[in-house]
Coordinates of C-alpha atoms and ligand atoms in Angstrom, one line a residue:
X107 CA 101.7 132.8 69.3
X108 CA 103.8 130.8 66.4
X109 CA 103.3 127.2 67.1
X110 CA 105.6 125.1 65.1
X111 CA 105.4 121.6 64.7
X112 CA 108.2 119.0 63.6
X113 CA 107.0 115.4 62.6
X114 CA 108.1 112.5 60.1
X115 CA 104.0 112.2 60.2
X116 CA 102.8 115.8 59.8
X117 CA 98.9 113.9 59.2
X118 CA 98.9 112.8 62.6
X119 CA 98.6 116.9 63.5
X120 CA 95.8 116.9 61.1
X121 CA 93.1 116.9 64.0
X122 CA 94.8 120.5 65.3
X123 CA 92.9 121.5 62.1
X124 CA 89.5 121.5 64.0
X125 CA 87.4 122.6 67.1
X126 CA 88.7 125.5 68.9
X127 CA 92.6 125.2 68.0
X128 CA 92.0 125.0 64.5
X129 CA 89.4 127.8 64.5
X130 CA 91.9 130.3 66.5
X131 CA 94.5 128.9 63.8
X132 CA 91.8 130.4 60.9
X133 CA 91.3 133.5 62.8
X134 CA 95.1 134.3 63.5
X135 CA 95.0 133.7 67.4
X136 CA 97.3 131.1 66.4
X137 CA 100.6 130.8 63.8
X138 CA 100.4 126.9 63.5
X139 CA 103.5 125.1 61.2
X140 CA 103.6 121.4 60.6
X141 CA 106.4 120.4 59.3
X142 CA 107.5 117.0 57.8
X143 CA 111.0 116.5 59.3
X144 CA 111.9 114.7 55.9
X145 CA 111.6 117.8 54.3
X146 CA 115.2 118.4 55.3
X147 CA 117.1 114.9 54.4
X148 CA 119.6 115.0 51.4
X149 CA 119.5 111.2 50.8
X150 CA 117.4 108.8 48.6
X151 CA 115.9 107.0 51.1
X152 CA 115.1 110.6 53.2
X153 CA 117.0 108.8 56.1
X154 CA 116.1 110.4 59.9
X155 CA 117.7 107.7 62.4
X156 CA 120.5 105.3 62.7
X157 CA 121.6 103.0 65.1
X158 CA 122.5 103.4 68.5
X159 CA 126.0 104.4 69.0
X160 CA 126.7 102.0 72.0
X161 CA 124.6 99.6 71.0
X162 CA 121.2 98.6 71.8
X163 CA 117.5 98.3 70.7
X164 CA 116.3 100.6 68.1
X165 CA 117.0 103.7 66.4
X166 CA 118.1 106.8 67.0
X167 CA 117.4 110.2 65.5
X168 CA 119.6 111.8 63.6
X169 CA 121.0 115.3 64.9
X170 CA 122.3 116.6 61.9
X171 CA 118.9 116.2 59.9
X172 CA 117.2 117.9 63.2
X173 CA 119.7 120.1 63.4
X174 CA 118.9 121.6 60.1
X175 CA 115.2 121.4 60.1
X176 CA 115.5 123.4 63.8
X177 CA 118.2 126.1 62.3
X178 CA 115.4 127.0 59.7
X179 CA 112.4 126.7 62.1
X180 CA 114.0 128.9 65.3
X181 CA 115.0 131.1 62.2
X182 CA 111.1 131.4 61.6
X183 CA 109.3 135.1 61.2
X184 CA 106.9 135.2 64.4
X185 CA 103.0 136.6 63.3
X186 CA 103.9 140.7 64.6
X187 CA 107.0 140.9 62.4
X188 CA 109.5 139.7 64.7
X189 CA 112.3 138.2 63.4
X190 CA 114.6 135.8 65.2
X191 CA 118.3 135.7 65.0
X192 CA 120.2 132.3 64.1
X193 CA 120.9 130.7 66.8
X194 CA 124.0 132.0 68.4
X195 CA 127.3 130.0 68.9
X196 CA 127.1 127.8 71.2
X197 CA 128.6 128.9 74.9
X198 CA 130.3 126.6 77.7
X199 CA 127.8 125.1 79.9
X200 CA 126.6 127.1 83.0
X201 CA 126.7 130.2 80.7
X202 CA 123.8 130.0 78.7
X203 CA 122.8 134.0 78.2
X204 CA 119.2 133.2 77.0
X205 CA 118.9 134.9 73.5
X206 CA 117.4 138.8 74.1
X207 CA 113.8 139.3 71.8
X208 CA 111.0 137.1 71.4
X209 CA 110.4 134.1 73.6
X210 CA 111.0 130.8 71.4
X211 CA 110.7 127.4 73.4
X212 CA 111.7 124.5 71.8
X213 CA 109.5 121.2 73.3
X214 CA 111.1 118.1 73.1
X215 CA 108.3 115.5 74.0
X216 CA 109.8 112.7 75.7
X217 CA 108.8 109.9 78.5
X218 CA 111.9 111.1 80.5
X219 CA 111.1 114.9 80.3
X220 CA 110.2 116.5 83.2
X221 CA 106.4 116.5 83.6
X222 CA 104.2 118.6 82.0
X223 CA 101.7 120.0 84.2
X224 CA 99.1 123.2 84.5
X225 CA 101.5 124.8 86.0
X226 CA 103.8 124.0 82.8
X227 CA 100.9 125.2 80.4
X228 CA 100.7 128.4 81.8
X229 CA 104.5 129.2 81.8
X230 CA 104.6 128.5 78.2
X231 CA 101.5 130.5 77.0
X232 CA 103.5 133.5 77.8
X233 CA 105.9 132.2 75.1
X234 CA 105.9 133.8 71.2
X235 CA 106.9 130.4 69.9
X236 CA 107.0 126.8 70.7
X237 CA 108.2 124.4 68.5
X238 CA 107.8 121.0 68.9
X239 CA 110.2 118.0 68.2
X240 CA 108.1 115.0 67.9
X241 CA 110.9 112.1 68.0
X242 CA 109.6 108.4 67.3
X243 CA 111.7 105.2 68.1
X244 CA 114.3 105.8 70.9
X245 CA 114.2 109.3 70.6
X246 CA 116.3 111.9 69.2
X247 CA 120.3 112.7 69.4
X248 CA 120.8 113.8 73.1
X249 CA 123.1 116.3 71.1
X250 CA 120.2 118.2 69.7
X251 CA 118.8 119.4 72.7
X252 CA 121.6 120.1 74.6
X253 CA 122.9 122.2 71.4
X254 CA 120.2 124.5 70.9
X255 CA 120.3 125.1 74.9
X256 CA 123.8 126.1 74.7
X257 CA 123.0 128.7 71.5
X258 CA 121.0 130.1 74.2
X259 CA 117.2 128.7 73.1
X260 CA 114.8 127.5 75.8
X261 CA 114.8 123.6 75.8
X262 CA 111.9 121.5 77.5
X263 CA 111.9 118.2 77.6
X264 CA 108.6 117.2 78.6
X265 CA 106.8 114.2 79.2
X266 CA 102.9 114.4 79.1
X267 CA 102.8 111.3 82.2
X268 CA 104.8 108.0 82.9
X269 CA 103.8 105.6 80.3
X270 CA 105.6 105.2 77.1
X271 CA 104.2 106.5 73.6
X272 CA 105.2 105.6 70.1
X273 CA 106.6 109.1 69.5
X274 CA 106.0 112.7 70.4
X275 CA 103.1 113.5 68.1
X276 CA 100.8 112.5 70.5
X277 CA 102.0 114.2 73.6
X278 CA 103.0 117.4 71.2
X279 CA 99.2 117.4 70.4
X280 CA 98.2 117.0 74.2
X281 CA 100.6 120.1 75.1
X282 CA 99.3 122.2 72.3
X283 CA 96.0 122.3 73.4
X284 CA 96.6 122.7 77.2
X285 CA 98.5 125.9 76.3
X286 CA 96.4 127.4 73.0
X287 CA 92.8 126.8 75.1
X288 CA 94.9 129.6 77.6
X289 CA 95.8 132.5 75.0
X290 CA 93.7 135.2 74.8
X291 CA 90.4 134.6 72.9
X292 CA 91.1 130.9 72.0
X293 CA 88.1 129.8 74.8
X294 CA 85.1 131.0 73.9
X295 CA 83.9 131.2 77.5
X296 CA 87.6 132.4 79.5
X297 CA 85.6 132.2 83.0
X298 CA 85.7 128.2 82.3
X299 CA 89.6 128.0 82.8
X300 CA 89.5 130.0 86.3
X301 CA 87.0 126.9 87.9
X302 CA 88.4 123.8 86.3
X303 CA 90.7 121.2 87.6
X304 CA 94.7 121.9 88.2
X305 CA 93.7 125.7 87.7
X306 CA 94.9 127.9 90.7
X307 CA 93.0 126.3 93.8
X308 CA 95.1 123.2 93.5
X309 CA 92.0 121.3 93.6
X310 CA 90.2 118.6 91.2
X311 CA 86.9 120.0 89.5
X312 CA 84.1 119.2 91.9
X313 CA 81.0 117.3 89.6
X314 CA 78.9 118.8 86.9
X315 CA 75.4 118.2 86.1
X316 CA 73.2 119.6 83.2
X317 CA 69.3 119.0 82.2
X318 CA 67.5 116.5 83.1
X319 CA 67.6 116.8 86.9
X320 CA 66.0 113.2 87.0
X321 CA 67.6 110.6 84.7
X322 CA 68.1 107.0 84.6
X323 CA 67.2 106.5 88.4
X324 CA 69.8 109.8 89.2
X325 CA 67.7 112.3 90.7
X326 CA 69.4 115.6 91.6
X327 CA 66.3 116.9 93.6
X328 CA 67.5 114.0 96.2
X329 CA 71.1 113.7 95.9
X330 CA 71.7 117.3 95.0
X331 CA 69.6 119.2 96.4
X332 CA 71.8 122.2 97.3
X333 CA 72.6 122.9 93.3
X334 CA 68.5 123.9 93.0
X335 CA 68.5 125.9 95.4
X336 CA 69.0 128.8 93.8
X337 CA 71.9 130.3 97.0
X338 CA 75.1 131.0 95.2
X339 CA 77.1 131.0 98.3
X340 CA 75.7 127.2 99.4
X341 CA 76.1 126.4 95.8
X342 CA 79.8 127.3 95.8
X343 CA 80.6 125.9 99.5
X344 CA 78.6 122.3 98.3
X345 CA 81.3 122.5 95.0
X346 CA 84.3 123.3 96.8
X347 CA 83.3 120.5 99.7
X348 CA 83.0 117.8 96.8
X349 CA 86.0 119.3 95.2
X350 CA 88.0 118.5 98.4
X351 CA 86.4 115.2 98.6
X352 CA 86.8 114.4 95.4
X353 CA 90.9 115.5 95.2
X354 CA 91.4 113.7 99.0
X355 CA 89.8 110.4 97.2
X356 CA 91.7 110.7 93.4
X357 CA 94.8 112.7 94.5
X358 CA 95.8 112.7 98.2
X359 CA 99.5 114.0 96.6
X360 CA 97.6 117.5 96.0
X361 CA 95.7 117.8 98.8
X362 CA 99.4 117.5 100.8
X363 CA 100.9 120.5 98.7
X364 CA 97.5 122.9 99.6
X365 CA 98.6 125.5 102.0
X366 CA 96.2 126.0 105.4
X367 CA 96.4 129.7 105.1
X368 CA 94.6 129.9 101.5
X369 CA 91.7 127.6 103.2
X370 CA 88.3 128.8 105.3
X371 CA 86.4 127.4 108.1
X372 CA 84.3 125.6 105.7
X373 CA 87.4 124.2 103.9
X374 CA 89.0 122.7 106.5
X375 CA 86.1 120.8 107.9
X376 CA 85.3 119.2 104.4
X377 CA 88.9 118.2 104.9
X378 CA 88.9 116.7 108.0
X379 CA 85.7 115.1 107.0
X380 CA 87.6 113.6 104.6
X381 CA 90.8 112.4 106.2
X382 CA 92.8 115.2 106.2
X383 CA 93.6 118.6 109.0
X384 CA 94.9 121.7 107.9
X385 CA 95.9 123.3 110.9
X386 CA 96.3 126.7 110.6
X387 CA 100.6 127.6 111.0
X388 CA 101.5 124.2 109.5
X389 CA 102.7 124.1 106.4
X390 CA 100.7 121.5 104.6
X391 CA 97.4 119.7 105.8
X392 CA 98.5 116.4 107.1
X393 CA 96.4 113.1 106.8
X394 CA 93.8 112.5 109.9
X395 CA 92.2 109.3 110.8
X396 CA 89.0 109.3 112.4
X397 CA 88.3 105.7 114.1
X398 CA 87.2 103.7 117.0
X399 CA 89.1 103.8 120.7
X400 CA 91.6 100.1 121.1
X401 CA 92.8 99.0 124.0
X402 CA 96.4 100.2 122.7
X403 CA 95.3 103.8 122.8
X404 CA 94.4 103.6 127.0
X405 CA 97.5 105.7 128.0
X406 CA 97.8 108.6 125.6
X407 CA 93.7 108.7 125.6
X408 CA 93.7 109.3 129.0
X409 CA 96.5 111.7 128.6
X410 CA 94.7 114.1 125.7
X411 CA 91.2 113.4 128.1
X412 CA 93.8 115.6 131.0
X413 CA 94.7 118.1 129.1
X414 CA 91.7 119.1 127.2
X415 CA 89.1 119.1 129.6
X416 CA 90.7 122.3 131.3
X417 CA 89.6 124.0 127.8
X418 CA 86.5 123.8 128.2
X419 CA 86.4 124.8 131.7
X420 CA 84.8 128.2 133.3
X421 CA 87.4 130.3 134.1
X422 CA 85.1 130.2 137.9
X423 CA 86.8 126.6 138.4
X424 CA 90.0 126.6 140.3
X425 CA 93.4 124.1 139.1
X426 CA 91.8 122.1 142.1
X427 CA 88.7 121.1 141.6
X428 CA 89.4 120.3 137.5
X429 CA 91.8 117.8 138.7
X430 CA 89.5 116.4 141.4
X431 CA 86.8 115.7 138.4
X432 CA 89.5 114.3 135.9
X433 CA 90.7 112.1 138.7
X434 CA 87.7 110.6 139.4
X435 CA 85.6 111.0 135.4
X436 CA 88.7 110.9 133.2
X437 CA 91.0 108.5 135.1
X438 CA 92.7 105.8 132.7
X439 CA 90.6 103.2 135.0
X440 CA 87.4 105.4 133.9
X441 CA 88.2 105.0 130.5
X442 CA 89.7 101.5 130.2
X443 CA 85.8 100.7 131.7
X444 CA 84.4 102.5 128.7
X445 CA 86.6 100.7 126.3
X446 CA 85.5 97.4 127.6
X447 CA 81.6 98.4 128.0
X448 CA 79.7 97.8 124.6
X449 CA 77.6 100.3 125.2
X450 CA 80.1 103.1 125.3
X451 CA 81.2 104.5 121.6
X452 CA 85.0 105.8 122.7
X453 CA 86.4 107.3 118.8
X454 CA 89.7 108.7 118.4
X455 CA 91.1 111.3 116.0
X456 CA 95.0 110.4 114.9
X457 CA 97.6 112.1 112.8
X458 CA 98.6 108.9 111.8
X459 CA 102.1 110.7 110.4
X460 CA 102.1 113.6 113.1
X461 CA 102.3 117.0 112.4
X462 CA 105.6 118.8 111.5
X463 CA 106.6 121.7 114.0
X464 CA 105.0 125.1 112.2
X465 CA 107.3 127.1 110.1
X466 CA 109.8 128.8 112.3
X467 CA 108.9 126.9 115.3
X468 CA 110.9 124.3 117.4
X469 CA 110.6 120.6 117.2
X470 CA 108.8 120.5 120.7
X471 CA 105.5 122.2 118.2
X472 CA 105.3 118.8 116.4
X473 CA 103.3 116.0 117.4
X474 CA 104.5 112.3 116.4
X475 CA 103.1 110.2 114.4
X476 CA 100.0 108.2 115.9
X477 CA 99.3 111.4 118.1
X478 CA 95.7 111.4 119.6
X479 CA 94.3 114.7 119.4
X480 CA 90.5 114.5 119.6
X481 CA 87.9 111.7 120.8
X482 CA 85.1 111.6 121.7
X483 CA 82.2 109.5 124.0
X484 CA 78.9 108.0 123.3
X485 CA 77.3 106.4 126.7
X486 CA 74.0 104.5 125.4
X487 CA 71.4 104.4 128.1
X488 CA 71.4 100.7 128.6
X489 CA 70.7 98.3 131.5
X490 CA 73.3 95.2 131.5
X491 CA 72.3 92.0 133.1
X492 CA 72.7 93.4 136.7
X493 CA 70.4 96.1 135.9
X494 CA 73.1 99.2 136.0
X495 CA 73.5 101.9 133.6
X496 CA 77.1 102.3 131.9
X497 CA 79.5 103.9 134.6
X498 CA 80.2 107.8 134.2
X499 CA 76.3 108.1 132.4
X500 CA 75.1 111.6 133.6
X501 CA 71.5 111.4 134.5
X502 CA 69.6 112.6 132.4
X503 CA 67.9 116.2 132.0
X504 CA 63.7 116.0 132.1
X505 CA 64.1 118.6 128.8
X506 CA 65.1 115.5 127.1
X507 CA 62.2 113.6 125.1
X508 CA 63.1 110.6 124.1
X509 CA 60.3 109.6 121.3
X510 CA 60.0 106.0 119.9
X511 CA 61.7 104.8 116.7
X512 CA 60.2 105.4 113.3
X513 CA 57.7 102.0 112.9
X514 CA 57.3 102.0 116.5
X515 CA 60.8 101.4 117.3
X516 CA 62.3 101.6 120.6
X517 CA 63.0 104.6 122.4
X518 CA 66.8 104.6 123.3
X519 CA 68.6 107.8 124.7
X520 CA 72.4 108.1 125.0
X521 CA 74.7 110.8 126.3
X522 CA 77.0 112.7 124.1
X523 CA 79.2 112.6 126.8
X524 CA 82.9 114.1 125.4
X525 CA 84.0 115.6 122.4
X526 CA 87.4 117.2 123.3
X527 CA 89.8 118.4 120.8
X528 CA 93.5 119.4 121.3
X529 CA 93.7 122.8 121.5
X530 CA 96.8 123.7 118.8
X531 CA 94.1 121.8 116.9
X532 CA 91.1 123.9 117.2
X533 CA 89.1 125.0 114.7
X534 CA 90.6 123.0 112.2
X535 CA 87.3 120.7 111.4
X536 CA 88.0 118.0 113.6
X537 CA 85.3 118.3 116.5
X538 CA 82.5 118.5 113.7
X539 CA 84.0 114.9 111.9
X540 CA 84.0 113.5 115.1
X541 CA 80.3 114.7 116.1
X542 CA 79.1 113.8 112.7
X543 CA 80.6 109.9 113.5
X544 CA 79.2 110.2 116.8
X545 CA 75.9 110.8 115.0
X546 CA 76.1 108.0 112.5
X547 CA 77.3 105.8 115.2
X548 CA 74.1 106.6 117.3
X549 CA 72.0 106.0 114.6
X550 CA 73.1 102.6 113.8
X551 CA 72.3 101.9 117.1
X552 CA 68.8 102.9 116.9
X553 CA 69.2 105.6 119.3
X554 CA 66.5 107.9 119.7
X555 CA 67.7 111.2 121.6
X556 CA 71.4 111.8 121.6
X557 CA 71.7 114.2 124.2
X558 CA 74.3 116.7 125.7
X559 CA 75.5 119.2 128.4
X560 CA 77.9 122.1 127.9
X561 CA 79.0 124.9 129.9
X562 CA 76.8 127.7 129.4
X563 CA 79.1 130.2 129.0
X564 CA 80.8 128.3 125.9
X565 CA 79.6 129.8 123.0
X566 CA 81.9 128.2 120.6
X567 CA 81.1 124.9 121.6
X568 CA 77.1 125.6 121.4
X569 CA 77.5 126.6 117.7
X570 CA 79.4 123.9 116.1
X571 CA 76.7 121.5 118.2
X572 CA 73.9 123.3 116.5
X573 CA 76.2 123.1 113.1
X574 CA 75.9 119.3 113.9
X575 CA 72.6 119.3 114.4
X576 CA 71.8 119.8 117.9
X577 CA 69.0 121.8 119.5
X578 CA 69.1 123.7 123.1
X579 CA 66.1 122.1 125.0
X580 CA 66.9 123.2 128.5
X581 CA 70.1 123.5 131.4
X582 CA 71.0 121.4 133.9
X583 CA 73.5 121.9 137.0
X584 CA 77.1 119.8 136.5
X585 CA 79.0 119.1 139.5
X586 CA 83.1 119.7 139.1
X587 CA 85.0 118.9 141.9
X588 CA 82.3 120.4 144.0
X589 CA 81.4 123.5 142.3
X590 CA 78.4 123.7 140.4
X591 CA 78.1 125.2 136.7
X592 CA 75.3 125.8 134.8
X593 CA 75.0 123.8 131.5
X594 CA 72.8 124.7 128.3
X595 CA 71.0 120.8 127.3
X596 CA 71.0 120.4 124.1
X597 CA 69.2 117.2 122.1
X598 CA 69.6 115.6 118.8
X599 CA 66.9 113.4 117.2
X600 CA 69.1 110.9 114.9
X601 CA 66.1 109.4 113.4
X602 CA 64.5 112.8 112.2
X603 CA 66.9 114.0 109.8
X604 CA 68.1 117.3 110.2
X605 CA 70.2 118.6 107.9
X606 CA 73.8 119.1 108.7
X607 CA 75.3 122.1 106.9
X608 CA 78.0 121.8 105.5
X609 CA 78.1 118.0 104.5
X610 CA 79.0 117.0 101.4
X611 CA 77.0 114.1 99.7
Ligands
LIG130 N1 107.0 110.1 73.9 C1 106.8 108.9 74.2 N2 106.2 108.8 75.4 C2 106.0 110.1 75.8 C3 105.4 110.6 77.0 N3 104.9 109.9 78.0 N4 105.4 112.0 77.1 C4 105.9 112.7 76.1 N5 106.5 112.3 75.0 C5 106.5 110.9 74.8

């Protein structure tokens, strides 16, 4: 690749003398030209700008010295033999034949370019020669650019992000080395490029650590254990979790262009862990807040609590006896009790912005924004003044131990007591974020054994409880409308650590 450089400071592109640029340069990876624009002024004073015609601040480039340092430069021999033609005459707009042969871009750096991205570097590595036309003080002669264009040359102009720099030797030098580092044999180690930030995955580089493990009070055997472990696959599901975690924090306007079906299972829970769901059909993940139940939310809570429980549901049950035991457990007087009883957790899961109908599909598939579409219930086993347990508490199994605190603390058991999900939601990492808030909410408040019951024939709904941390102790019997089903028990100990797979740090 023939890079060319034009400058009136051709020692500012000193620096692309050393490290890796400078090294491919020496070794004929790269054709690197600076030029000093000067070179091609006829005057005494070597004159490159004027004043704005117009008026205005500043100066202006002039187009006819560009114009002649460019003629010579898009003239250049490329490194293979190639030669290019003059530019060709220039043709009415709208029927710009690109010139046949070599590819030759010509870069105009410029804060009102279009932006120079990744995705830009890439596109122009495939290019046999870029030449860049570093403008200072207002810029260059609109008239340049829009010449060479019509003589059938590639023009960019590209701006390197939105602040303002004195000139374009700065950004030129940025762009340079974005593209060189991605032509063959410039990177000494070409698997580097495939992992780093902006490459394919649309992600940010998760962190990196080197030797020592322990330094300055930053201990990786405690915070990150996972990268000692040894287990390439955990190793490269804990860097894609904080990879996620790390773009949703830095650059939620990525995370919005990722599409669902390049993600996994494991993807789209570190999402929703991190305020995002990525169902699978939409187009785009769309942002999800995880917080407690308000008063506000009593209608459409009691709503979602109607139509998911039927989900979860043996197929045993008839349409009659579900709705006797919503009627009576999931009634909005039920649930307007919880969100009044302190010692109920009620949390919600919103699409604070809705969810777009899938491609293809009718508005009705969308959801507005402020949908619910998950919650879930946390009944503390509590006496209040009267000496009653919170309404709705199941009683609970005998499998359950409930051991004291660490330090002797109090033994305290609560019921895990719902953790529905909308069904066009499923599997989309929701029901783990809201178990894992459950969890943290529990063990805030000192509780002990968090507890649950769950149909025994739902399999799904037994693994992501183990994923969360949950144990099968034992089965109880649970009465809907009047049939009995058999349900697996299954206990968690907040206060003995288990680990949660899965969880980013
Ligand atoms: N010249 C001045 N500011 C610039 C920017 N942000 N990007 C590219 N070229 C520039």
């Amino acid at each position: 690749m023939r890079l060319d450089v034009v400058t009136i400071f051709p020692d500012y592109l000193r620096v692309l003398d050393l490290s890796l640029i400078g090294r491919a340069d020496a070794e004929g990876l790269l054709d690197l030209h600076v030029h000093d624009l000067r070179d091609w002024t006829h005057d005494r004073h070597r004159t490159v700008d004027d004043t704005p015609i117009g008026g205005g601040a500043g100066m202006v480039m002039k187009p006819d010295v560009w114009g002649a340092a460019l003629d010579d430069i898009v003239c250049a021999a490329l490194p293979g033999g190639a030669v290019a033609k003059a530019p060709g005459t220039p043709v009415a707009e709208g029927d710009q034949a690109r010139q046949e042969g070599p590819r030759r871009v010509l870069v105009i750096p410029a804060p009102s370019g279009e932006v120079f991205t990744q995705r830009t570097a890439e596109d122009l590595a495939g290019a046999d020669q870029l030449i860049f036309a570093c403008g200072r003080y207002e810029g260059i002669d609109a008239r340049v650019g829009a010449y060479y264009a019509a003589c059938g040359v590639e023009v960019r102009e590209l701006s390197i992000g939105d602040y303002v720099l004195n000139g374009g030797e700065a950004a030129a030098l940025v762009m340079i080395e974005a593209v060189a580092r991605l032509r063959p044999g410039v990177l000494g180690n070409p698997e580097s490029i495939v992992e780093e930030s902006h490459a394919g995955t649309g992600l940010l580089e998760y962190p990196v650590y080197t030797r020592p493990v322990a330094w300055r009070g930053y201990d990786l055997a405690a915070t990150e254990p996972v990268l000692l472990s040894g287990d390439h696959a955990r190793v490269a599901r804990h860097r894609r979790d904080q990879a996620i975690a790390r773009t949703a924090e830095r650059r939620p306007d990525l995370i919005a262009r990722l599409r669902p079906a390049e993600l996994d299972a494991g993807d789209r829970a570190a999402l929703a862990r991190n305020g995002w769901v990525a169902p699978a059909g939409a187009a785009h993940p769309v942002p999800l807040v995880v917080r407690p139940a308000v008063d506000g939310d009593l209608v459409a809570l009691a709503d979602l609590a109607a139509r998911t429980f039927p989900d979860a549901c043996p197929s045993s049950l008839t349409p009659e006896q579900i709705a006797a035991h919503i009627a009576v457990n999931l009634s909005p007087q039920r649930l307007a009790l919880w969100l009044e009883d302190p010692r109920v957790v009620l949390t919600v899961a919103e699409l604070p912005q809705g969810l777009p109908a899938p491609p293809g599909e009718t508005d009705a598939e969308a959801l507005p924004a402020g949908a619910l579409v998950g919650y879930s219930a946390v009944v503390a086993e509590i006496l209040d003044a009267d000496g009653a347990l919170p309404a709705g508490l199941d009683p609970r199994p005998p499998a359950v131990s409930v051991p004291p605190g660490p330090d002797g603390a109090q033994a305290l058991a609560a019921e895990l007591s719902k953790v529905y999900v909308d069904a066009r939601l499923r599997s989309a990492g929701i029901a783990a974020t809201l178990l894992a808030e459950a969890v943290s909410v529990v063990d805030n408040m000192g509780v002990t054994a968090l507890w649950l019951g769950t149909n025994a024939a739902n399999r799904r709904a037994q693994k992501a409880y183990r994923h969360a941390g949950f144990r099968k102790v034992g089965t109880r019997t649970y009465e809907v409308g009047g049939s009995r089903c058999r349900d697996v028990v299954m206990v968690l100990h907040p206060q003995v650590k288990l680990p949660r797979p899965g969880r980013s740090g």
